[in-house]
Short mmCIF file of C-alpha atoms in Angstrom, two decimals:
data_model
loop_
_atom_site.label_atom_id
_atom_site.label_comp_id
_atom_site.label_asym_id
_atom_site.label_seq_id
_atom_site.Cartn_x
_atom_site.Cartn_y
_atom_site.Cartn_z
CA MET A 1 14.42 45.48 -7.00
CA SER A 2 14.84 47.55 -3.96
CA PRO A 3 18.06 47.10 -1.81
CA SER A 4 15.98 46.16 1.15
CA LEU A 5 14.11 43.66 -0.68
CA LEU A 6 17.35 42.22 -2.11
CA LEU A 7 18.78 42.19 1.44
CA LEU A 8 15.84 40.23 2.82
CA LEU A 9 16.03 37.59 -0.06
CA LEU A 10 19.70 37.10 0.59
CA LEU A 11 19.12 36.81 4.22
CA GLY A 12 16.30 34.33 3.66
CA LEU A 13 18.60 32.26 1.39
CA TRP A 14 21.33 32.25 3.92
CA VAL A 15 19.05 31.05 6.77
CA THR A 16 17.55 28.26 4.69
CA SER A 17 21.07 27.06 3.71
CA ALA A 18 22.16 27.31 7.39
CA THR A 19 19.25 25.28 8.70
CA ALA A 20 19.55 22.76 6.05
CA ARG A 21 23.31 22.25 6.68
CA CYS A 22 24.30 19.52 9.48
CA THR A 23 26.45 20.58 12.39
CA ILE A 24 29.05 18.79 14.33
CA THR A 25 28.37 20.68 17.52
CA THR A 26 25.72 19.58 20.11
CA PHE A 27 25.03 20.77 23.62
CA ALA A 28 26.74 17.61 24.89
CA LYS A 29 30.01 17.39 22.68
CA THR A 30 31.57 18.22 19.32
CA TYR A 31 31.74 15.44 16.84
CA LYS A 32 34.17 15.03 13.88
CA LYS A 33 31.82 14.49 10.97
CA CYS A 34 28.17 15.13 9.98
CA VAL A 35 25.77 14.68 7.09
CA THR A 36 22.46 15.96 6.26
CA LEU A 37 19.96 13.14 5.77
CA PRO A 38 17.71 13.19 2.68
CA THR A 39 14.36 13.35 4.20
CA GLN A 40 12.48 14.85 7.21
CA GLY A 41 15.03 17.58 7.79
CA ALA A 42 17.14 15.10 9.86
CA SER A 43 20.84 15.05 10.19
CA LEU A 44 23.52 12.75 11.66
CA ALA A 45 26.79 13.72 13.55
CA TRP A 46 29.42 11.15 14.63
CA THR A 47 33.02 10.37 15.65
CA TYR A 48 34.38 7.10 14.95
CA HIS A 49 37.32 5.54 16.92
CA PRO A 50 39.07 3.11 14.83
CA LEU A 51 41.48 1.86 17.64
CA ASN A 52 38.76 0.29 19.67
CA ALA A 53 35.99 0.32 16.73
CA THR A 54 33.47 2.42 18.87
CA LEU A 55 31.06 4.92 17.31
CA ASP A 56 29.64 7.97 19.09
CA LEU A 57 26.90 9.60 17.21
CA ALA A 58 24.03 12.09 17.51
CA PHE A 59 20.84 11.85 15.43
CA SER A 60 18.83 15.15 14.97
CA GLY A 61 15.13 15.22 14.11
CA SER A 62 11.78 16.82 14.81
CA PHE A 63 8.39 15.82 16.17
CA ILE A 64 5.38 16.11 13.95
CA SER A 65 2.91 16.09 16.69
CA PRO A 66 2.97 16.41 20.53
CA SER A 67 1.75 12.76 21.00
CA GLY A 68 4.21 11.56 18.25
CA TRP A 69 7.54 9.64 18.18
CA ILE A 70 10.81 9.94 16.39
CA ALA A 71 13.20 7.12 15.72
CA TRP A 72 16.79 6.32 14.57
CA GLY A 73 18.22 2.95 14.03
CA LEU A 74 20.58 0.57 12.20
CA ASN A 75 19.98 -2.32 10.03
CA PRO A 76 22.75 -4.94 10.07
CA ASP A 77 21.87 -6.44 6.70
CA SER A 78 20.29 -3.85 4.33
CA PRO A 79 18.89 -0.17 4.08
CA ALA A 80 15.41 -1.16 5.10
CA MET A 81 12.95 -0.86 7.96
CA THR A 82 12.31 -4.57 8.33
CA GLY A 83 15.11 -6.04 10.44
CA ALA A 84 16.37 -2.60 11.86
CA HIS A 85 17.21 -2.07 15.60
CA ALA A 86 15.85 1.33 16.52
CA LEU A 87 15.94 3.82 19.46
CA VAL A 88 12.47 5.65 19.62
CA ALA A 89 11.90 8.86 21.70
CA PHE A 90 8.42 10.01 22.79
CA SER A 91 6.75 11.50 25.65
CA ASP A 92 6.34 9.29 28.72
CA PRO A 93 2.57 8.83 29.19
CA THR A 94 3.04 8.75 32.92
CA SER A 95 5.46 11.45 33.79
CA GLY A 96 5.36 13.58 30.52
CA GLY A 97 9.19 13.59 30.13
CA LEU A 98 11.12 12.41 27.13
CA LEU A 99 11.57 8.61 27.07
CA LEU A 100 13.89 6.63 24.89
CA LEU A 101 13.13 2.97 24.24
CA PRO A 102 14.84 0.30 22.13
CA PHE A 103 12.69 -1.66 19.53
CA VAL A 104 13.50 -4.37 16.97
CA LEU A 105 11.53 -4.04 13.73
CA ASP A 106 10.84 -7.63 12.62
CA PRO A 107 8.51 -8.49 9.64
CA SER A 108 5.48 -8.65 11.90
CA VAL A 109 5.59 -4.96 12.52
CA LYS A 110 4.16 -4.19 8.97
CA LEU A 111 1.15 -6.47 9.76
CA GLN A 112 0.16 -4.30 12.76
CA ARG A 113 -1.66 -7.25 14.18
CA ALA A 114 -0.26 -6.51 17.68
CA PRO A 115 1.25 -3.41 19.49
CA LEU A 116 4.97 -2.86 18.96
CA LEU A 117 6.67 -3.75 22.23
CA SER A 118 10.19 -2.58 23.39
CA ARG A 119 12.85 -5.13 23.04
CA PRO A 120 16.66 -5.02 23.72
CA PHE A 121 18.54 -3.16 20.92
CA GLY A 122 20.28 -6.30 19.80
CA LEU A 123 23.49 -4.59 18.53
CA HIS A 124 26.27 -3.81 20.90
CA LEU A 125 24.83 -0.57 22.28
CA LEU A 126 27.06 0.89 24.99
CA SER A 127 24.96 3.94 26.03
CA SER A 128 22.03 5.97 24.64
CA SER A 129 19.97 9.06 25.61
CA ALA A 130 17.70 11.51 24.08
CA VAL A 131 17.03 15.23 24.82
CA LEU A 132 14.71 17.97 23.50
CA ARG A 133 16.34 21.29 22.32
CA GLY A 134 14.96 24.58 23.50
CA VAL A 135 11.51 23.33 24.76
CA PRO A 136 10.31 21.75 27.95
CA SER A 137 8.04 19.06 26.26
CA ALA A 138 7.28 17.54 22.97
CA ARG A 139 5.35 19.57 20.44
CA ALA A 140 5.03 19.69 16.66
CA GLY A 141 8.35 20.98 15.23
CA ALA A 142 10.32 20.42 18.42
CA GLU A 143 13.80 19.17 17.71
CA VAL A 144 15.11 15.96 19.29
CA GLN A 145 18.55 14.65 19.51
CA ILE A 146 19.21 11.00 20.02
CA PHE A 147 22.74 10.07 21.22
CA ALA A 148 24.18 6.61 21.05
CA THR A 149 27.48 4.91 21.54
CA LEU A 150 28.06 1.55 19.70
CA LYS A 151 30.77 -1.13 19.59
CA LEU A 152 31.26 -2.00 16.00
CA ALA A 153 32.80 -4.97 14.35
CA PRO A 154 36.39 -4.23 13.28
CA ASN A 155 36.69 -2.65 9.91
CA ARG A 156 32.96 -2.43 9.39
CA THR A 157 32.29 1.21 8.73
CA ARG A 158 29.68 1.03 6.25
CA LEU A 159 26.41 1.09 8.12
CA HIS A 160 22.66 1.13 7.08
CA HIS A 161 20.71 4.01 8.95
CA VAL A 162 17.02 4.14 9.03
CA TRP A 163 14.92 6.97 10.58
CA ASN A 164 11.42 8.05 10.78
CA ARG A 165 8.66 9.73 12.75
CA GLY A 166 4.94 9.15 13.62
CA LEU A 167 1.85 10.92 14.85
CA TYR A 168 0.78 8.77 17.84
CA VAL A 169 2.03 6.61 20.65
CA GLN A 170 -0.48 4.09 22.15
CA GLY A 171 0.82 3.57 25.62
CA TYR A 172 4.41 2.70 25.06
CA SER A 173 4.00 1.47 21.52
CA PRO A 174 4.56 3.67 18.60
CA THR A 175 1.97 3.45 15.83
CA ILE A 176 2.63 3.32 12.03
CA HIS A 177 4.42 6.33 10.48
CA PRO A 178 3.05 8.20 7.41
CA THR A 179 3.46 6.40 4.05
CA THR A 180 4.35 9.26 1.93
CA PRO A 181 7.26 8.66 -0.58
CA SER A 182 9.64 10.82 1.41
CA ASP A 183 8.76 8.87 4.67
CA LEU A 184 9.28 5.39 2.92
CA ALA A 185 12.60 6.74 1.61
CA SER A 186 14.07 7.48 5.03
CA ARG A 187 17.15 5.54 4.95
CA ALA A 188 20.67 5.72 3.82
CA THR A 189 23.89 3.73 3.75
CA ILE A 190 26.79 5.75 5.08
CA ASP A 191 30.57 4.95 5.49
CA ILE A 192 31.40 6.53 8.76
CA ALA A 193 35.06 6.56 7.79
CA SER A 194 34.77 8.44 4.48
CA THR A 195 31.18 10.05 4.85
CA ALA A 196 30.28 8.47 1.47
CA SER A 197 26.67 7.78 1.35
CA GLU A 198 24.19 5.82 -0.81
CA VAL A 199 20.67 7.17 -0.75
CA THR A 200 17.66 5.67 -2.46
CA PRO A 201 15.73 8.49 -4.08
CA PRO A 202 12.05 8.69 -3.12
CA VAL A 203 9.40 7.56 -5.37
CA PRO A 204 7.73 10.76 -7.07
CA ASP A 205 4.44 11.58 -5.42
CA ALA A 206 2.39 11.31 -8.61
CA LEU A 207 3.37 7.64 -9.04
CA PRO A 208 1.60 6.06 -6.10
CA SER A 209 -1.47 8.36 -6.66
CA ALA A 210 -1.60 7.21 -10.41
CA HIS A 211 -0.92 3.61 -9.37
CA ALA A 212 -3.88 3.74 -6.78
CA ALA A 213 -6.32 5.53 -9.28
CA LEU A 214 -5.61 3.24 -12.11
CA ASN A 215 -5.98 0.03 -10.08
CA ALA A 216 -9.10 1.16 -8.34
CA ALA A 217 -10.74 2.11 -11.70
CA SER A 218 -9.64 -1.15 -13.58
CA TRP A 219 -9.28 -4.08 -11.02
CA GLY A 220 -11.75 -2.67 -8.51
CA PHE A 221 -14.44 -1.37 -10.78
CA LEU A 222 -14.21 -2.06 -14.61
CA LEU A 223 -13.52 -5.72 -14.39
CA PRO A 224 -16.29 -6.34 -11.91
CA ALA A 225 -18.58 -4.16 -14.18
CA GLY A 226 -17.59 -6.28 -17.20
CA VAL A 227 -18.52 -9.49 -15.29
CA ALA A 228 -21.97 -7.94 -14.48
CA VAL A 229 -22.42 -6.96 -17.96
CA ALA A 230 -21.95 -10.74 -19.07
CA ARG A 231 -24.29 -12.08 -16.45
CA TYR A 232 -27.21 -9.81 -16.79
CA LEU A 233 -27.38 -8.33 -20.25
CA ARG A 234 -26.88 -11.68 -22.16
CA GLN A 235 -30.20 -12.69 -20.90
CA ARG A 236 -31.91 -9.95 -22.97
CA THR A 237 -32.51 -11.58 -26.34
CA SER A 238 -33.47 -8.11 -27.84
CA MET A 239 -29.84 -7.00 -27.53
CA GLY A 240 -28.57 -9.74 -29.73
CA PRO A 241 -24.70 -9.93 -29.59
CA SER A 242 -24.28 -6.46 -28.29
CA TRP A 243 -23.81 -7.80 -24.65
CA PHE A 244 -20.76 -9.68 -25.72
CA TYR A 245 -19.13 -6.63 -27.48
CA ALA A 246 -19.92 -4.51 -24.24
CA HIS A 247 -18.53 -7.20 -22.08
CA ALA A 248 -15.32 -7.65 -24.11
CA ALA A 249 -14.74 -3.93 -24.35
CA THR A 250 -15.11 -3.42 -20.64
CA GLN A 251 -12.85 -6.24 -19.82
CA ILE A 252 -10.04 -5.19 -22.30
CA VAL A 253 -10.00 -1.61 -21.21
CA GLY A 254 -9.88 -2.64 -17.62
CA PHE A 255 -7.17 -5.19 -18.02
CA LEU A 256 -5.02 -2.69 -19.98
CA LEU A 257 -5.43 -0.02 -17.30
CA GLY A 258 -4.77 -2.64 -14.69
CA THR A 259 -1.63 -3.71 -16.57
CA VAL A 260 -0.33 -0.06 -16.48
CA GLY A 261 -1.16 0.16 -12.74
CA PHE A 262 0.53 -3.17 -12.07
CA ALA A 263 3.68 -1.97 -13.87
CA MET A 264 3.70 1.10 -11.65
CA GLY A 265 3.54 -1.09 -8.67
CA ILE A 266 6.61 -2.95 -9.90
CA ILE A 267 8.43 0.29 -10.50
CA MET A 268 7.68 1.62 -6.95
CA GLY A 269 8.87 -1.67 -5.42
CA SER A 270 12.13 -1.49 -7.42
CA ARG A 271 12.67 2.18 -6.25
CA SER A 272 11.95 1.19 -2.61
CA PRO A 273 14.29 -1.76 -1.71
CA GLY A 274 13.50 -3.26 1.67
CA VAL A 275 9.86 -1.86 1.60
CA GLU A 276 7.69 -4.82 1.22
CA TYR A 277 3.86 -5.29 1.54
CA GLY A 278 3.61 -9.05 1.03
CA LEU A 279 -0.25 -9.36 1.34
CA HIS A 280 -0.73 -6.50 -1.28
CA ARG A 281 1.84 -7.73 -3.60
CA GLY A 282 0.63 -11.35 -3.41
CA LEU A 283 -3.03 -10.35 -4.17
CA GLY A 284 -1.77 -8.05 -7.03
CA VAL A 285 0.15 -10.86 -8.67
CA ALA A 286 -2.73 -13.22 -8.27
CA ALA A 287 -5.11 -10.80 -9.90
CA PHE A 288 -2.92 -10.00 -12.75
CA VAL A 289 -2.17 -13.72 -13.44
CA ALA A 290 -5.86 -14.42 -13.35
CA GLY A 291 -6.58 -11.41 -15.69
CA GLY A 292 -3.88 -12.77 -18.12
CA LEU A 293 -5.35 -16.33 -18.15
CA GLN A 294 -8.73 -14.80 -18.89
CA SER A 295 -7.26 -12.90 -21.95
CA ALA A 296 -5.36 -15.98 -23.10
CA ALA A 297 -8.55 -18.18 -22.90
CA LEU A 298 -10.31 -16.01 -25.67
CA LEU A 299 -7.49 -17.37 -27.98
CA PHE A 300 -8.75 -20.95 -27.23
CA ARG A 301 -12.54 -20.48 -27.07
CA PRO A 302 -14.16 -23.41 -28.61
CA LYS A 303 -17.13 -23.22 -30.85
CA THR A 304 -20.65 -23.53 -29.49
CA THR A 305 -21.06 -26.95 -31.07
CA ASN A 306 -17.91 -28.25 -29.52
CA ARG A 307 -18.48 -30.76 -26.66
CA TYR A 308 -15.60 -28.97 -24.67
CA ARG A 309 -17.47 -25.69 -24.83
CA LYS A 310 -19.18 -26.36 -21.40
CA TYR A 311 -15.82 -26.92 -19.72
CA TRP A 312 -14.42 -23.74 -21.02
CA LYS A 313 -17.40 -21.85 -19.83
CA SER A 314 -16.91 -23.18 -16.43
CA TYR A 315 -13.28 -22.24 -16.38
CA HIS A 316 -14.08 -18.73 -17.78
CA HIS A 317 -16.58 -18.10 -15.22
CA PHE A 318 -14.60 -19.42 -12.29
CA VAL A 319 -11.37 -17.41 -13.17
CA GLY A 320 -13.45 -14.33 -13.94
CA TYR A 321 -15.27 -14.09 -10.62
CA GLY A 322 -11.97 -14.94 -8.80
CA CYS A 323 -10.29 -12.12 -10.69
CA ALA A 324 -12.97 -9.61 -9.72
CA VAL A 325 -12.92 -10.62 -6.17
CA LEU A 326 -9.21 -10.41 -5.74
CA GLY A 327 -9.14 -7.03 -7.43
CA VAL A 328 -11.59 -5.46 -5.14
CA VAL A 329 -10.04 -6.99 -2.04
CA ASN A 330 -6.58 -5.75 -3.17
CA VAL A 331 -7.80 -2.10 -3.81
CA PHE A 332 -8.94 -2.05 -0.10
CA GLN A 333 -5.66 -3.49 1.01
CA GLY A 334 -3.66 -0.95 -1.24
CA MET A 335 -5.66 1.83 0.54
CA GLU A 336 -4.55 0.59 3.92
CA VAL A 337 -0.87 0.44 2.71
CA MET A 338 -1.08 4.06 1.46
CA GLY A 339 -2.69 5.30 4.70
CA LEU A 340 -6.13 5.99 2.98
CA GLY A 341 -8.18 3.98 5.45
CA ARG A 342 -10.27 6.94 6.47
CA SER A 343 -9.93 9.23 3.40
CA TYR A 344 -12.34 10.73 1.07
CA TRP A 345 -10.73 8.62 -1.71
CA LYS A 346 -11.66 5.36 0.08
CA LEU A 347 -15.29 6.89 0.52
CA ALA A 348 -15.62 7.67 -3.16
CA TYR A 349 -14.50 4.24 -4.16
CA CYS A 350 -16.90 2.57 -1.60
CA LEU A 351 -19.86 4.81 -3.10
CA ALA A 352 -18.94 3.69 -6.67
CA LEU A 353 -18.67 0.08 -5.70
CA SER A 354 -21.80 -0.05 -3.61
CA SER A 355 -23.63 1.60 -6.62
CA LEU A 356 -22.35 -1.26 -8.74
CA VAL A 357 -23.41 -3.81 -6.05
CA GLY A 358 -26.87 -2.25 -5.79
CA VAL A 359 -27.42 -2.39 -9.55
CA CYS A 360 -26.32 -6.12 -9.52
CA VAL A 361 -28.70 -6.97 -6.77
CA ALA A 362 -31.54 -5.38 -8.61
CA LEU A 363 -30.80 -7.09 -11.79
CA GLU A 364 -30.40 -10.42 -9.87
CA VAL A 365 -33.72 -10.23 -8.24
CA ASN A 366 -35.36 -9.23 -11.59
CA SER A 367 -33.62 -12.28 -13.23
CA TRP A 368 -35.05 -14.72 -10.67
CA VAL A 369 -38.57 -13.10 -10.93
CA VAL A 370 -38.39 -13.72 -14.59
CA PHE A 371 -37.14 -17.20 -14.19
CA CYS A 372 -39.95 -18.11 -11.62
CA ARG A 373 -42.57 -16.77 -13.93
CA LYS A 374 -41.43 -18.86 -16.97
CA ALA A 375 -41.20 -21.86 -14.60
CA GLU A 376 -44.91 -21.30 -13.53
CA GLU A 377 -45.97 -20.82 -17.12
CA GLU A 378 -44.22 -23.92 -18.31
CA LYS A 379 -45.68 -25.89 -15.48
CA GLY A 380 -49.20 -24.82 -16.24
CA ALA A 381 -48.96 -25.58 -20.12
CA VAL A 382 -50.16 -29.05 -21.50
CA PRO A 383 -49.47 -30.55 -24.86
CA ARG A 384 -52.10 -30.35 -27.65
CA GLU A 385 -53.26 -33.30 -29.63
CA GLY A 386 -51.72 -31.99 -32.81
CA GLY A 387 -48.52 -30.76 -31.12
CA GLY A 388 -47.75 -27.59 -29.33
CA VAL A 389 -49.06 -26.70 -25.87
CA GLU A 390 -52.03 -24.98 -24.43
CA SER A 391 -52.67 -23.53 -21.13
CA HIS A 392 -54.63 -25.35 -18.43
CA HIS A 393 -57.46 -22.78 -18.55
CA GLN A 394 -57.94 -23.49 -22.15
CA VAL A 395 -58.25 -27.34 -21.45
CA VAL A 396 -60.96 -26.78 -18.84
CA LYS A 397 -63.06 -24.36 -21.06
CA GLY A 398 -62.94 -26.89 -23.93
CA LYS A 399 -64.34 -29.76 -21.73
CA ALA A 400 -67.07 -27.52 -20.77
#
């Protein structure tokens, strides 16, 4: 390796380490302590005054788009977004200058049923401000510093910090931030007296992708396909019991894959305390319970001659159709949670599901056509004198 190349490599390593290290100095003042936060290249500097329990801090982060936002906040109860009191910086849509507004992130924020409206900070905030560093206006990569002075409870130095950034602001309402594992892990508990921190490690990128793929393939496609196999292939007498083996194999494979995907969801939830998607989780649990009941029902299937067989069939059909519907609905809900609402992944799934629905519609129409033809044939048949039946045409011809 040439000396010049080695010098460039060492310089690059020095620059990387220097930019990744936090600083106690800002343009406004110098703080006593600082820490580099684990995600988004953010950092935090502060000075704690134990005599009057006040905290001066500066949060540093960067925009990811000119129309985006960046936020820092505290959660009085846990290291989670829900329940946090946040200061959000973004460009004023009227003047174009940098604006800092307080928000309270209650559980309704995740539902996104209404725009997020500014509300008082809630905690004892004495002062706050925000500035851009080195640029006149917000742009992708522009660094922002949020300053705040707070009055804390005596001897309460262990604080739950949350921070994040988003792509868009609608009016004065920040929209949802990206939902990558690193974005969802943007929180830490820091003791401002000792700088000791507790950071939840981000969920590996492969785990959400595998969770989504397995659940879409199993709950969202294989189990509905197994229902279709039982409904339409059992009517073909030429297949014999083959339709049952195809139905059982499809359902077993789908439920096993779905169980693995469900377990991945539980692991992701355990690694993301405070991050809850109530609807998605509720639908997933309901689908898994329904699938388990279907599997257990096979152990108690009565014989065809048993008088309780018809009740078992009704139960089996009802729970099976319900499980298929819950699975499909939850796949779409999961895509919204992962921010895949307008992605090619959702398009591919919609194409696969619509193909299955199209086949089912065609088979349903064919079944009704066959049923109507058989009904007409049976209606036009009359009993013979020696037993059996003969068509109405044969009866008229005999009389002639």
